[in-house]
Short mmCIF file of C-alpha atoms in Angstrom, two decimals:
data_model
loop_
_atom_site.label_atom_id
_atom_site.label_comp_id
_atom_site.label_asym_id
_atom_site.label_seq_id
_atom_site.Cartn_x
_atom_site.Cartn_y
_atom_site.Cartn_z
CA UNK A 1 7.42 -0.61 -17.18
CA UNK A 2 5.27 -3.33 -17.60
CA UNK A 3 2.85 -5.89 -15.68
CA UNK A 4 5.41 -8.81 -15.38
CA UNK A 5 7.99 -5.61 -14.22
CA UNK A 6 5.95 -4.37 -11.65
CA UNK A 7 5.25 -7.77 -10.45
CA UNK A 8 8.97 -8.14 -10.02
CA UNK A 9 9.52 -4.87 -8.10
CA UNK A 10 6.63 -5.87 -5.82
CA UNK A 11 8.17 -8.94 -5.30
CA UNK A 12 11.54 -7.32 -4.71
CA UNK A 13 10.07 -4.82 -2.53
CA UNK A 14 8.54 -7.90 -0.28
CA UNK A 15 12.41 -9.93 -0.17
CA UNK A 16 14.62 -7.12 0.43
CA UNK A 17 12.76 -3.99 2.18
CA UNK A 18 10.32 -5.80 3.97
CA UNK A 19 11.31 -9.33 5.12
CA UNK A 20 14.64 -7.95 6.20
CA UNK A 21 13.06 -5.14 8.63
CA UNK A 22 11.21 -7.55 10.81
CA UNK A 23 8.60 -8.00 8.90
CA UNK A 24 7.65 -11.63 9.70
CA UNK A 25 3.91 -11.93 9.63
CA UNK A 26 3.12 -13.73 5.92
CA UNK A 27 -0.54 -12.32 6.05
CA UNK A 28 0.94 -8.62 5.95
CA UNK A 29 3.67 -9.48 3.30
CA UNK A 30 1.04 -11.39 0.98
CA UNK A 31 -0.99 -8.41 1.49
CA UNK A 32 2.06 -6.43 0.19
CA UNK A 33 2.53 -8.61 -2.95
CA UNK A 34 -0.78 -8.38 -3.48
CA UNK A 35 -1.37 -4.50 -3.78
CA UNK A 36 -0.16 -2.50 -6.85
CA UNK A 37 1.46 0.09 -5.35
CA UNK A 38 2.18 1.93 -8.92
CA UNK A 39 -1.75 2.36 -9.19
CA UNK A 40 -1.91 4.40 -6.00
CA UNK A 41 0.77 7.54 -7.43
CA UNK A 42 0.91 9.64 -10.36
CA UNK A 43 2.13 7.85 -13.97
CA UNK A 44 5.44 10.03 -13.64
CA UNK A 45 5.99 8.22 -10.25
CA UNK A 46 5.49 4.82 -11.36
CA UNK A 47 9.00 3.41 -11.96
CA UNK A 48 10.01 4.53 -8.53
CA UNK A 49 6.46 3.24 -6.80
CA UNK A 50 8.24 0.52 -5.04
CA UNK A 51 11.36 2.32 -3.68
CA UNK A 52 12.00 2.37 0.15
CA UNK A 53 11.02 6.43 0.04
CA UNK A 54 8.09 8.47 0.67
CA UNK A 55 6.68 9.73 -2.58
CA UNK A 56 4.77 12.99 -2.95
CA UNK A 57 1.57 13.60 -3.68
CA UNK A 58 -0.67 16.15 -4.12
CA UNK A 59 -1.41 18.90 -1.70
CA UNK A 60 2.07 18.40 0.47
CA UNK A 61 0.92 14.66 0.97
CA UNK A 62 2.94 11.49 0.70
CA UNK A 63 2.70 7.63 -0.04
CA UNK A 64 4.22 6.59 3.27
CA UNK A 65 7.51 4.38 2.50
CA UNK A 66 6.37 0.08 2.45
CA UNK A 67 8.52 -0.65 5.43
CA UNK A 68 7.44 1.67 7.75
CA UNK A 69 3.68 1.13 6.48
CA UNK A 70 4.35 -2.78 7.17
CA UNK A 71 6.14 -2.48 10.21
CA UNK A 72 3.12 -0.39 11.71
CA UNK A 73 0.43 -2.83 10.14
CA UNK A 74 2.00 -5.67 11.24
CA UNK A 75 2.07 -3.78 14.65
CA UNK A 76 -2.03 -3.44 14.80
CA UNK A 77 -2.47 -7.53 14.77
CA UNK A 78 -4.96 -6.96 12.33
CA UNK A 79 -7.75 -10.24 12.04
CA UNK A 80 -10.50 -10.38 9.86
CA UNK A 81 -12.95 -9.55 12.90
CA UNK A 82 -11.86 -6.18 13.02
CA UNK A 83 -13.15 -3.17 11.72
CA UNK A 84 -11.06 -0.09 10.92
CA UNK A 85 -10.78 3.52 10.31
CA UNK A 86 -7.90 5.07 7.85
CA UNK A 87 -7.56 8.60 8.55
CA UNK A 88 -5.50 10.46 5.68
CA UNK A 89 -5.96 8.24 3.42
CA UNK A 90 -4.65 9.59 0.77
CA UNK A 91 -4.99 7.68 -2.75
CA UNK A 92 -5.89 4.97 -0.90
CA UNK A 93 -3.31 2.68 -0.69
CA UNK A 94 -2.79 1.75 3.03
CA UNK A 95 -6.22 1.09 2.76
CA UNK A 96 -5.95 -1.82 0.29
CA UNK A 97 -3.34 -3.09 2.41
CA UNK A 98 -5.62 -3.32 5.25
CA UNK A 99 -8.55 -4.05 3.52
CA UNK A 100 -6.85 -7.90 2.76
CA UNK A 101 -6.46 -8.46 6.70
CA UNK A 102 -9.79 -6.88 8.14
CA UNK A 103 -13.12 -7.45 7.87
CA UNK A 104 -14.43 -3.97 6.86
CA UNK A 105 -12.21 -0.52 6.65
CA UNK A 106 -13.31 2.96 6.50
CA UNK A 107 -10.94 5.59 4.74
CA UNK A 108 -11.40 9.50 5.51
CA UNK A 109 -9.43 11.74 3.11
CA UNK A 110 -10.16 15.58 3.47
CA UNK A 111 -8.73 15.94 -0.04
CA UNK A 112 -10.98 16.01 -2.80
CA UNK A 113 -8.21 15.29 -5.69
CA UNK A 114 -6.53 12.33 -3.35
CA UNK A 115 -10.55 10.70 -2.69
CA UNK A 116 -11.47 10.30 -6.45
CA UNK A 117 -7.56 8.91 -7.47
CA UNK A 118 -8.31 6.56 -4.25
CA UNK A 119 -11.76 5.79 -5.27
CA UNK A 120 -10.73 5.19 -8.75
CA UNK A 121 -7.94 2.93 -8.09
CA UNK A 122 -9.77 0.69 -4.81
CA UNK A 123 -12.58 0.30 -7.45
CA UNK A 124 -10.40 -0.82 -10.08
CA UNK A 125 -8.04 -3.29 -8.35
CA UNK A 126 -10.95 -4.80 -6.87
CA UNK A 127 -11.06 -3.83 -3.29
#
C-alpha cells in the first residue's frame, strides 16, 4: 500500500469504526487521523493496521483494536494540562494518540524489542 492508501484506511477507520461507536469527541478522532497506525506494527501487518482487531506483536503483546483504544481515551477527558503515564506501551502507539491531547506523556514498556520499534517510530512521525 501506499501513502495516499493508508491515508484512506485511516480515514475509513475514523467514519466507520470510530464515529459509529460513540466516539463523538473531534479532538480524539483528529488525533486518530492523525497517527499512522501502520508505523506502529510489523511491515507484514501493514495492510491490515487499520482493521477493527487486535494485532500481535512481539512477546504475546498486541496493538489494542482503534475503537476500544478511542472509546477509553475519549473516556480519560484528556486536556492539554494533563500529564500522563502509558504503562505497556508497547510500540508506542497509544502513546502518540495521547501525546496530541496532553501536555506531556510518559510511556513504560518492559520490552526491550517493543521500546526501540516505539522509540523509532515516535521519533520519526514527529512526536
Amino acid at each position: 500500500m501506499n501513502d495516499i492508501q493508508f491515508e484512506t484506511a485511516r480515514q475509513t477507520m475514523v467514519d466507520c469504526q470510530l464515529r459509529p461507536t460513540k466516539v463523538t469527541d473531534e479532538r480524539v478522532l483528529e488525533a486518530f487521523s492523525s497517527v499512522p497506525r501502520q508505523e506502529f506494527v510489523a511491515p507484514n501487518q501493514r495492510a491490515i493496521a487499520y482493521v477493527d482487531e487486535d494485532l500481535p506483536l512481539s512477546g504475546g503483546r498486541c496493538l489494542m483494536e482503534p475503537m476500544v483504544l478511542a472509546r477509553l481515551v475519549q473516556a480519560l477527558d484528556i486536556n492539554q494540562k494533563d500529564n500522563l503515564l502509558v504503562v505497556g506501551a508497547g510500540t508506542g502507539y497509544g502513546t502518540a494518540i495521547v501525546a496530541r491531547l496532553c501536555g506531556s506523556v510518559i510511556s513504560l514498556e518492559t520490552r526491550a524489542q517493543l521500546v526501540d520499534k516505539a522509540q523509532e517510530t515516535l521519533v520519526s512521525i514527529g512526536t
